[in-house]
PDB file of C-alpha atoms in Angstrom:
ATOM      1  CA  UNK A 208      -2.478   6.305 -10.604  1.00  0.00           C
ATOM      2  CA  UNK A 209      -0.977   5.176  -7.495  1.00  0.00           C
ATOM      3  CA  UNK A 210      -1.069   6.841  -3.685  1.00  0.00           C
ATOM      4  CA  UNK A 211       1.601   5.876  -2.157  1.00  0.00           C
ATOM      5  CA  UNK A 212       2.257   6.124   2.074  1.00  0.00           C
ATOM      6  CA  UNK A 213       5.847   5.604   3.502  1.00  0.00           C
ATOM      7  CA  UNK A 214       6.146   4.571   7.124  1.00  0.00           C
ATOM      8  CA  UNK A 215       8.847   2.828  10.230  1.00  0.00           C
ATOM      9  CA  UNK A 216       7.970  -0.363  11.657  1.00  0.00           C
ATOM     10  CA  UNK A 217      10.116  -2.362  13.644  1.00  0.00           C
ATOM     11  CA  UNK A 218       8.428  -5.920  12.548  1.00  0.00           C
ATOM     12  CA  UNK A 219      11.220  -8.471  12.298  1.00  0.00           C
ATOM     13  CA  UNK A 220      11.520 -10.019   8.502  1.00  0.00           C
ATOM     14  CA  UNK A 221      14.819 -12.139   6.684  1.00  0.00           C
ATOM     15  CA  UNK A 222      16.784  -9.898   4.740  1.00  0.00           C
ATOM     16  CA  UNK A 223      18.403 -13.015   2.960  1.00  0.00           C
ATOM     17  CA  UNK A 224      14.633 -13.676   1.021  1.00  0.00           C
ATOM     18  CA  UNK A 225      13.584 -12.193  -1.847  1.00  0.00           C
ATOM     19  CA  UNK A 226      11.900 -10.368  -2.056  1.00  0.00           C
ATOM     20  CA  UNK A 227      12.695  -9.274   1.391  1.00  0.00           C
ATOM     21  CA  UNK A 228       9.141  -8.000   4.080  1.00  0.00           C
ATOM     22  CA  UNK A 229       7.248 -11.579   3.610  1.00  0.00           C
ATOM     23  CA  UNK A 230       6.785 -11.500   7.226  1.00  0.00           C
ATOM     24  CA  UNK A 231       6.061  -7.927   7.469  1.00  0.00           C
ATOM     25  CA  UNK A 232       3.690  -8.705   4.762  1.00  0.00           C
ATOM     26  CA  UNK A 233       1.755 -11.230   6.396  1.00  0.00           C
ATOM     27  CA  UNK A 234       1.175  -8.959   9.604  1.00  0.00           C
ATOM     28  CA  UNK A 235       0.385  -5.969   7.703  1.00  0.00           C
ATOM     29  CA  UNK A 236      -2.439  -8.408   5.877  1.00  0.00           C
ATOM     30  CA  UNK A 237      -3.587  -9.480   9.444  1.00  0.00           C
ATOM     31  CA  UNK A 238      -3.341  -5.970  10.988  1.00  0.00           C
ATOM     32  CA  UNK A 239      -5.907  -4.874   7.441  1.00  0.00           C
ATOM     33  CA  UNK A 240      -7.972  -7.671   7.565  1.00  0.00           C
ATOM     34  CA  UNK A 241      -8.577  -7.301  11.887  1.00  0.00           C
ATOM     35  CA  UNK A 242      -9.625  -3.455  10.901  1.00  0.00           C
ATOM     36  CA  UNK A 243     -12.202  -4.326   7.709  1.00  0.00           C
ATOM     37  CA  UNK A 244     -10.038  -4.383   4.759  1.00  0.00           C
ATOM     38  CA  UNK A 245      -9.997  -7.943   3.775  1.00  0.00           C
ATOM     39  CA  UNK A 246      -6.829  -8.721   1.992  1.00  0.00           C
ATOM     40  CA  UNK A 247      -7.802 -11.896   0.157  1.00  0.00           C
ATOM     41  CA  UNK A 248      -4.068 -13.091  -0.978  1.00  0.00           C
ATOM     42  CA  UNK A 249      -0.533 -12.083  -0.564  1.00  0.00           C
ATOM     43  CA  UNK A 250       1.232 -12.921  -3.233  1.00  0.00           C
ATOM     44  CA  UNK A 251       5.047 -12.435  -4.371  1.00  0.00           C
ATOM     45  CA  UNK A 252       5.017  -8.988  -6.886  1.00  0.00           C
ATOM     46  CA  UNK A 253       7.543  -9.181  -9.683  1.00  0.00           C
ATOM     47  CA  UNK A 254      10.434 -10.598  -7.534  1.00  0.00           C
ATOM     48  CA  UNK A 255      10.770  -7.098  -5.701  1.00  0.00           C
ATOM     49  CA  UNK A 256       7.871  -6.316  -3.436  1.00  0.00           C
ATOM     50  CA  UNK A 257       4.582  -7.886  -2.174  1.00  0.00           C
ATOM     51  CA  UNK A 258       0.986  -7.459  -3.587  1.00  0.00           C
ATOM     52  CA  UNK A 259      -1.863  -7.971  -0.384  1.00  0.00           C
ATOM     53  CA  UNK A 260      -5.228  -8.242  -2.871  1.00  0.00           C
ATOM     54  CA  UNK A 261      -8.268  -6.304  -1.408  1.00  0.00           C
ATOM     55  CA  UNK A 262     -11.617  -5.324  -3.008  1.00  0.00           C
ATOM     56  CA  UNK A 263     -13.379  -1.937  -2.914  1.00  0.00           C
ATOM     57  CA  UNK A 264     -17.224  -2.721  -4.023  1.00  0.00           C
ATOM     58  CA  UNK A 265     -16.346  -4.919  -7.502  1.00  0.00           C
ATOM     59  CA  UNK A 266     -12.667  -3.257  -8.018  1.00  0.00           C
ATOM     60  CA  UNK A 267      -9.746  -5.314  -7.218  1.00  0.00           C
ATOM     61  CA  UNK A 268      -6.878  -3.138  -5.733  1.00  0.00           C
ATOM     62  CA  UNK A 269      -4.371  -4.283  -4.191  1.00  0.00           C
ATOM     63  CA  UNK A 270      -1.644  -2.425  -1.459  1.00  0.00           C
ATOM     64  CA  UNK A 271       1.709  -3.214  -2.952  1.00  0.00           C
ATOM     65  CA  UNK A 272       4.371  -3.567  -0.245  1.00  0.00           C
ATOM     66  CA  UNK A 273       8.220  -2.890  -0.258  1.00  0.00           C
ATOM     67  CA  UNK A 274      11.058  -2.245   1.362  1.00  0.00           C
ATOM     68  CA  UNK A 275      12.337   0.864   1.089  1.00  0.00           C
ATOM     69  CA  UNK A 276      15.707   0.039   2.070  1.00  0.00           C
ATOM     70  CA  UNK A 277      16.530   3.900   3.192  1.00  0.00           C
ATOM     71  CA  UNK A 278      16.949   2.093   6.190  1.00  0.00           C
ATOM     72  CA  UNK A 279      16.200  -1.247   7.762  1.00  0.00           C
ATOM     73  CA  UNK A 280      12.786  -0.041   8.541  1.00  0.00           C
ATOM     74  CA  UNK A 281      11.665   1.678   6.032  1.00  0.00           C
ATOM     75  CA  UNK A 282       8.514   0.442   3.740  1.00  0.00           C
ATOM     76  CA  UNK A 283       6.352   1.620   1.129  1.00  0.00           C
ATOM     77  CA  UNK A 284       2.449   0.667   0.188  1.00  0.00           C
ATOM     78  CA  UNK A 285       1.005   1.772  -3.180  1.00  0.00           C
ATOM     79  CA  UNK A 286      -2.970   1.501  -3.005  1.00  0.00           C
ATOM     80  CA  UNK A 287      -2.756  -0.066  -7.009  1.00  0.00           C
ATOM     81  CA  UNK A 288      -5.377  -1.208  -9.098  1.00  0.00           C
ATOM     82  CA  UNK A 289      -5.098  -4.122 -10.975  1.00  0.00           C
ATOM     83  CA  UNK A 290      -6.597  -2.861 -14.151  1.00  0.00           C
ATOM     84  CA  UNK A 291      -4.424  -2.935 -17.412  1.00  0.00           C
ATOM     85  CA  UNK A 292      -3.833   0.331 -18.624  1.00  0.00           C
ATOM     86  CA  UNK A 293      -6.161  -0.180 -21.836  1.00  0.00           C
ATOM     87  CA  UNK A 294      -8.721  -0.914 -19.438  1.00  0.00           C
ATOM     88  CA  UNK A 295      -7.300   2.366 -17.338  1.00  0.00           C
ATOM     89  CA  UNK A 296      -8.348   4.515 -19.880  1.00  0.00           C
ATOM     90  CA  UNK A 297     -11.826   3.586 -19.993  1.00  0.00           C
ATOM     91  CA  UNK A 298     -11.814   3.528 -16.281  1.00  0.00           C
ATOM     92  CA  UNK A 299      -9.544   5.403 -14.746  1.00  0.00           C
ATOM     93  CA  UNK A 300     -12.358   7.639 -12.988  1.00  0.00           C
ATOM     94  CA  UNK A 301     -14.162   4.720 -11.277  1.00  0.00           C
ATOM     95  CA  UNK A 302     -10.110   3.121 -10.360  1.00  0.00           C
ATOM     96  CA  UNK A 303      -8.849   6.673  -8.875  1.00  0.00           C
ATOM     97  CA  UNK A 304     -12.716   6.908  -6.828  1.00  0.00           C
ATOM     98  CA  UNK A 305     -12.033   3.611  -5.263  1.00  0.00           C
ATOM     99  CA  UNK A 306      -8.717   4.205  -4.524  1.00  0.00           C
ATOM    100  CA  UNK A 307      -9.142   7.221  -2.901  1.00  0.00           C
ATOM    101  CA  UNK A 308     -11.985   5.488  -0.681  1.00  0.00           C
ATOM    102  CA  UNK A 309      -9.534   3.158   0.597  1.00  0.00           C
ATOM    103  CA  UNK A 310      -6.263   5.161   1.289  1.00  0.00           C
ATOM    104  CA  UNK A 311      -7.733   6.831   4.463  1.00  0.00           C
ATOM    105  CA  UNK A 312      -8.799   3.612   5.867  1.00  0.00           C
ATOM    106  CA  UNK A 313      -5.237   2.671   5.312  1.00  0.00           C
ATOM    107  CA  UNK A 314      -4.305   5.667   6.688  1.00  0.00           C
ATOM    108  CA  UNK A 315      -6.855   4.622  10.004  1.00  0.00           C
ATOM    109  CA  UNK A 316      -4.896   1.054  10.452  1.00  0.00           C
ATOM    110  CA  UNK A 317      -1.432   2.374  10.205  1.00  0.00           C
ATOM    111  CA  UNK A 318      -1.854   5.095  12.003  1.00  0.00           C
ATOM    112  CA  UNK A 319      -3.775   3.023  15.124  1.00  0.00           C
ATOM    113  CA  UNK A 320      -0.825   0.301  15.377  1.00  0.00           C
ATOM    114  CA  UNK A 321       1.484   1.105  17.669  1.00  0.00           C
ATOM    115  CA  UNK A 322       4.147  -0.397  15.622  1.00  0.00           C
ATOM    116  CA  UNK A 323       4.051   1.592  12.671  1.00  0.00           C
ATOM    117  CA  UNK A 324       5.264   5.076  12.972  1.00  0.00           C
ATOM    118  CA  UNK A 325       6.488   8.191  10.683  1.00  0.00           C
ATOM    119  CA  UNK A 326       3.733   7.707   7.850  1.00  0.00           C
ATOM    120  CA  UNK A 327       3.843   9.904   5.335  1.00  0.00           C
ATOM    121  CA  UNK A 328       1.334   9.792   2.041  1.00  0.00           C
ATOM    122  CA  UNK A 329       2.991  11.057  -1.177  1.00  0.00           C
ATOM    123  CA  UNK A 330       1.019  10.812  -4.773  1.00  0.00           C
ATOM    124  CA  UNK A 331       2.170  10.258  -8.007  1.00  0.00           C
ATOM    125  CA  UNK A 332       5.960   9.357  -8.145  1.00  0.00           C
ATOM    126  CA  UNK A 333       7.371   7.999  -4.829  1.00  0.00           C
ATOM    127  CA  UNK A 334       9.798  11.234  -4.323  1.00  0.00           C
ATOM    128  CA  UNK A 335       7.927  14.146  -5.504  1.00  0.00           C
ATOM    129  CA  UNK A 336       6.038  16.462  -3.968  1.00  0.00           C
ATOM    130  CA  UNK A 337       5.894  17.190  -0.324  1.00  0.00           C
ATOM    131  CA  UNK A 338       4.355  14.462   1.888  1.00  0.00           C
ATOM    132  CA  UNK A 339       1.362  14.585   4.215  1.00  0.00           C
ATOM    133  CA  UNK A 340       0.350  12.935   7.205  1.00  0.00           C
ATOM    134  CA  UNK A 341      -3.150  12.366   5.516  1.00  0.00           C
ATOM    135  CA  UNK A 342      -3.953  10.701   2.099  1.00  0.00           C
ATOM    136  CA  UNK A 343      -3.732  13.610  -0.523  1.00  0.00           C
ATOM    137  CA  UNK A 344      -6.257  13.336  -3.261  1.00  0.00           C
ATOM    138  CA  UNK A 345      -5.889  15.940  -5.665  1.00  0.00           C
ATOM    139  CA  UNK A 346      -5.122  13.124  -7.563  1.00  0.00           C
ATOM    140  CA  UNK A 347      -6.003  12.914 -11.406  1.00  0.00           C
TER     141      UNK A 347
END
């Protein structure tokens, strides 16, 4: 299970990489980091988006970042797990509980930097549902 927040930032970042937001990346992981979620690596994700490892108690999560591409600024975080989904099963209360503990402080940074604006929280698949301005988490 994934939460997943949508939001506009005007950061600056080379569309010719790939995948494309290293730079937005790299301030979102300072702009985390400066508010007390440590993100311990950034790391390329697949060849299509950007995974900023954090740590809730023992669980490794991580925020994976992409561009949307709606329009120029237009990104997307998943708070993830890293579990595999054998592991899920066994798990997946103790995953969703720490997931949902980080989302609003998420929620907190974004929402304090001036440079990020229109965030909106959706769960399960990206387009479903209607999106909040808060974390939702009736999440199962």
């Amino acid at each position: 299970m994934r939460l997943n927040v949508t939001f506009k930032t005007d950061w600056e970042f080379d569309e010719s990489k790939h995948p494309v937001g290293e730079e937005v990346a790299e301030k979102l992981s300072k702009l985390m980091s400066d508010n007390g979620i440590v993100i311990s690596n950034i790391d390329n994700y697949e060849d299509f988006a950007w995974a900023l490892d954090t740590r809730v108690g023992e669980k490794e999560l991580f925020l994976l970042l992409g561009h949307v591409g709606d329009d120029p600024e237009q990104w997307l975080i998943q708070v993830a797990s890293y579990q595999t989904k054998f592991l899920h099963m066994f798990n997946k209360k103790h995953a969703i509980a720490q997931m949902r503990s980080l989302a609003p402080k998420v929620n907190a940074v974004l929402t304090a930097c001036e440079k990020i604006s229109n965030i909106l929280w959706h769960h399960g698949d990206f387009a479903d549902g209607t999106p909040s301005s808060v974390p939702n988490h009736d999440i199962q």
